[in-house]
Short mmCIF file of C-alpha atoms in Angstrom, two decimals:
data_model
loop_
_atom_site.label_atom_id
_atom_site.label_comp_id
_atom_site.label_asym_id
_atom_site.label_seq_id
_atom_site.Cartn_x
_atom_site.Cartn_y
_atom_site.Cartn_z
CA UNK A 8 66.81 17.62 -13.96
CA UNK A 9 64.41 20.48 -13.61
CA UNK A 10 64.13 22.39 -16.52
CA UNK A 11 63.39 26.07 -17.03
CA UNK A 12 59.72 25.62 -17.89
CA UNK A 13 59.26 24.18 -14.64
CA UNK A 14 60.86 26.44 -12.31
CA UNK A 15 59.72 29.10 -14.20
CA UNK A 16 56.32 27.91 -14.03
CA UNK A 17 56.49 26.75 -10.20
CA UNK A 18 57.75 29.98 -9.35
CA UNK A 19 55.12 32.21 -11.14
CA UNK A 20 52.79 29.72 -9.31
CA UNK A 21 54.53 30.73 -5.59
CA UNK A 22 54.10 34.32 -6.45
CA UNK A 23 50.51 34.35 -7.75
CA UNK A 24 49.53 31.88 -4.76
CA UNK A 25 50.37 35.10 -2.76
CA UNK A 26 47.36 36.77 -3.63
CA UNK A 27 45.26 37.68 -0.31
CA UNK A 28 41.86 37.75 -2.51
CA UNK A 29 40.70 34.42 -2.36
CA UNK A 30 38.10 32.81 -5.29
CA UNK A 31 36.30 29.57 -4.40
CA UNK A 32 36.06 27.03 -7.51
CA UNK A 33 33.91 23.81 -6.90
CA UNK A 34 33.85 24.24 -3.29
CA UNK A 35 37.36 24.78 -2.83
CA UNK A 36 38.98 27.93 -1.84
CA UNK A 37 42.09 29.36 -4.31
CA UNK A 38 44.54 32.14 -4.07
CA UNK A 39 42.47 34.61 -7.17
CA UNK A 40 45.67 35.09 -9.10
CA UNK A 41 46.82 31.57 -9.20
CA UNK A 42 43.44 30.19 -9.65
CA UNK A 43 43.19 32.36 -12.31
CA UNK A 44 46.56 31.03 -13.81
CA UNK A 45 46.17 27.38 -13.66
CA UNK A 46 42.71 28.55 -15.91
CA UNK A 47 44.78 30.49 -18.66
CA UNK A 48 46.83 27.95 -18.51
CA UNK A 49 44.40 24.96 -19.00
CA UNK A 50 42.44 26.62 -21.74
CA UNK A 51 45.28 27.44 -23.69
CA UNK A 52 46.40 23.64 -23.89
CA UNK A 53 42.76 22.63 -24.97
CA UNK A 54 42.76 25.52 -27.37
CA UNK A 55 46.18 25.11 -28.84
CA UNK A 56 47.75 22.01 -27.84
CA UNK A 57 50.75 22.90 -29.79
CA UNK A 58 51.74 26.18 -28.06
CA UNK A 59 55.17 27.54 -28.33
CA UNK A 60 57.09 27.49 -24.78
CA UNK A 61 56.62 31.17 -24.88
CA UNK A 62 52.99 31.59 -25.22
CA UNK A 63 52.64 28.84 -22.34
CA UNK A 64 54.59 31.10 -19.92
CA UNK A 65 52.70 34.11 -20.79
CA UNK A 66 49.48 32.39 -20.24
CA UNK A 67 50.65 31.87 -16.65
CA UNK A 68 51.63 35.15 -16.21
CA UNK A 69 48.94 37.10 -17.68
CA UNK A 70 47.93 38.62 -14.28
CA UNK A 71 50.87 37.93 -12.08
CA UNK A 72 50.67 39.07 -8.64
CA UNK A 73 47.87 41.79 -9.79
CA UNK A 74 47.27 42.62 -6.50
CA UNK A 75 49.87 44.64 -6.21
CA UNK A 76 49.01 47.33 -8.62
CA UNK A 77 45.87 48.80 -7.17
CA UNK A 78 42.91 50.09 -9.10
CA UNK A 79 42.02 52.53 -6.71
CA UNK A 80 45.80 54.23 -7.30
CA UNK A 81 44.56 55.40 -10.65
CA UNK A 82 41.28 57.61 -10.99
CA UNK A 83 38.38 56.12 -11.26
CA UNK A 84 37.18 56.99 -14.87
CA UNK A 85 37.82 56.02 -18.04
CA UNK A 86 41.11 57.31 -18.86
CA UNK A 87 42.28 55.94 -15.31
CA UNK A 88 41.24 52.98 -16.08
CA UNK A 89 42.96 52.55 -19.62
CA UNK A 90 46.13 53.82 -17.73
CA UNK A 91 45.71 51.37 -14.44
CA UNK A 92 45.64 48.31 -17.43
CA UNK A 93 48.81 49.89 -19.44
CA UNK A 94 50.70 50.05 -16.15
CA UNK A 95 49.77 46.69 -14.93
CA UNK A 96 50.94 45.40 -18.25
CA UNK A 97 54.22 46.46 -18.33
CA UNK A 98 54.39 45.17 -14.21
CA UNK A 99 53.38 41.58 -15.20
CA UNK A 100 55.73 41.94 -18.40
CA UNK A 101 58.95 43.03 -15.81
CA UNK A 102 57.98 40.40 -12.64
CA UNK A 103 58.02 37.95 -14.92
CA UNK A 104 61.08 38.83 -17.06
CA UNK A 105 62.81 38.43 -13.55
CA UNK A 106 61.85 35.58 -13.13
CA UNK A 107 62.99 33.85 -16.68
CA UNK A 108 65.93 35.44 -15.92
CA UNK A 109 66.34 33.42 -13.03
CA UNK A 110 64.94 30.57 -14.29
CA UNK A 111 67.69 30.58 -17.36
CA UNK A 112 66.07 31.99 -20.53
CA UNK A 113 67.89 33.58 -22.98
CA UNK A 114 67.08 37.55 -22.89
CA UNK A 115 65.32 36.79 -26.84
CA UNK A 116 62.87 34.39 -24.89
CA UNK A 117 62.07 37.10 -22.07
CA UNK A 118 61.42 39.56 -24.81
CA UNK A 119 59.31 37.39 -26.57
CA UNK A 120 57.16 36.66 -23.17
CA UNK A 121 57.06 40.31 -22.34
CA UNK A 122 56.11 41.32 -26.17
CA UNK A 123 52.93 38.55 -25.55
CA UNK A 124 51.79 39.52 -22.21
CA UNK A 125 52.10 43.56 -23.37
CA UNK A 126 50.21 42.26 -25.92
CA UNK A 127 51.71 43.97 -28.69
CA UNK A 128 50.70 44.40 -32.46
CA UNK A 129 47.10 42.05 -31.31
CA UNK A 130 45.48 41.05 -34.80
CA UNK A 131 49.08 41.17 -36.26
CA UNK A 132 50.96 38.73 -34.54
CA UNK A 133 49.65 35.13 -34.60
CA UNK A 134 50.62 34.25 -30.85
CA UNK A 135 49.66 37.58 -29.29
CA UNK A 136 46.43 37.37 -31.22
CA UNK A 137 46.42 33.63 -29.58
CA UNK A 138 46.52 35.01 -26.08
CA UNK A 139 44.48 37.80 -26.45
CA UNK A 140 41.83 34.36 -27.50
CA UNK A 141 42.39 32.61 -24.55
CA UNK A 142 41.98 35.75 -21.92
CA UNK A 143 38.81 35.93 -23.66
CA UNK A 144 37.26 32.61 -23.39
CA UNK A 145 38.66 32.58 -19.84
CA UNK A 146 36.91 35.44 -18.96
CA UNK A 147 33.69 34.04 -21.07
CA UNK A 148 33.67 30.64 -19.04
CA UNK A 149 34.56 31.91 -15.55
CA UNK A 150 33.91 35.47 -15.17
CA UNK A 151 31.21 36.91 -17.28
CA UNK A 152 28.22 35.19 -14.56
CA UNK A 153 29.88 37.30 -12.04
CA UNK A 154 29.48 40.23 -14.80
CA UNK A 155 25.85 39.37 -15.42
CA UNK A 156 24.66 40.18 -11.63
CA UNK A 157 26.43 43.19 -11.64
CA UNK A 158 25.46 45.65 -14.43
CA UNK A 159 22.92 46.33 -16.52
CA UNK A 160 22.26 44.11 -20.25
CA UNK A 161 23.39 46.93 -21.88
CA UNK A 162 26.18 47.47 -20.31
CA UNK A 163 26.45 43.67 -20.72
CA UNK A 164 26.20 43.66 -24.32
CA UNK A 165 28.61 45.88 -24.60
CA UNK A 166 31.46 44.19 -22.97
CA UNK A 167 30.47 41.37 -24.91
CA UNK A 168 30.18 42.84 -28.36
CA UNK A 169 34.07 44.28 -27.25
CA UNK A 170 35.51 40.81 -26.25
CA UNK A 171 33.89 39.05 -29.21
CA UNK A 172 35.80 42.00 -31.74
CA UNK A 173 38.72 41.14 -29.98
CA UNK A 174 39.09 37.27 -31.19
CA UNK A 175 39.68 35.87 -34.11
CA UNK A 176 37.41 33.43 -36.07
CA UNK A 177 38.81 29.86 -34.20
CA UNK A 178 38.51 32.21 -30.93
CA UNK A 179 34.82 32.43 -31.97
CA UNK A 180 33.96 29.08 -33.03
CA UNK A 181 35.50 27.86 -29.16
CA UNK A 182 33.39 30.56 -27.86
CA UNK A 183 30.53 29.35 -29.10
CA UNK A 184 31.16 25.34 -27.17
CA UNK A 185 31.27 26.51 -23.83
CA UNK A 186 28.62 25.07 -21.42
CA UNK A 187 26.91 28.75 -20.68
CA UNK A 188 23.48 28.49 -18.34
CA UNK A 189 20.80 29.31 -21.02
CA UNK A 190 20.92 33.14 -19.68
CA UNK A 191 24.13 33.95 -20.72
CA UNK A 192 24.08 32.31 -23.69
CA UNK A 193 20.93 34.08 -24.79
CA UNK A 194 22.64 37.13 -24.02
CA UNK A 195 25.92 36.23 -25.95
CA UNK A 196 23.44 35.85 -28.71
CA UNK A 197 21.51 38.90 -27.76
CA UNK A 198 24.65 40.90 -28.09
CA UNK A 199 25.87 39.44 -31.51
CA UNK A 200 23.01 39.41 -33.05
CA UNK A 201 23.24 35.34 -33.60
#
């Protein structure tokens, strides 16, 4: 019998394989959004294998169907920005309490889910404070290269110096195992002053 982990999961896979933008990953070409999903996902397993059922979901959701909320709707400054993120929080939160709902969870479940991915009370609550870990050594591993050809070191630094304030001390020491190229990692260090 399938159980609501699974069809919850397979269908936040079928909406996030959607996603027009395509990624390539060792040579292989991946829908962004689900590609980026199956990495939450995988790095939140290595980094707590003992994850509650609700922190496992909102891994997979973190960025479901993004896409769909454009950043160019919002202005393009800072305060657009800030807003662009708020909204697409409470979007991933709702598509996904949908689909729980669907799926079979109780509405205390959804809540929890959509409390982790609007990542409420970060540095307070242990599992939000958990995400908030993984989204950062996801973006550390896969996305900050892409970063590094695009703006300046000290712009660089400072995205790094905010993601590293962001994570807690195990968040840190996991940081600190990734395979960076010796680039990056001098500028990780660079920026912390390691």
């Amino acid at each position: 019998m399938t159980t609501p982990f699974q069809k919850a999961s397979e269908w936040i896979d079928a909406e996030n394989a959607q996603d027009p933008n395509i990624e390539t990953d060792q040579n292989i070409e991946y829908p962004k959004e689900l590609l980026y999903s199956n990495r939450m996902y995988k790095r939140l397993i290595q980094f707590e294998p003992e994850a509650s059922e609700e922190i496992q979901i909102a891994s997979k959701a973190q960025h479901i169907c993004r896409w769909k909320v454009a950043r160019e709707s919002y202005p393009m400054d800072r305060v657009g920005y800030l807003k662009w993120r708020e909204e697409l929080k409470k979007f991933h939160a709702k598509t996904t309490a949908e689909i729980l709902e669907k799926a079979g969870y109780t509405s205390e479940f959804i809540d929890r889910v959509s409390f982790l991915i609007e990542k409420k009370l970060l540095k307070k609550d242990a599992e939000t404070q958990l995400l908030e870990d993984v989204i950062c050594l996801v973006f550390l591993e896969y996305y900050l290269d892409p970063f590094v050809h695009k703006h300046d070191e000290e712009k660089l630094k400072n995205i790094i110096k905010k993601t590293w304030d962001k994570m807690s001390d195990k968040g840190h020491q996991e940081a600190l195992k990734i395979n960076y190229s010796e680039e990056n990692l001098n500028l990780i260090k660079a920026s912390l002053g390691l």
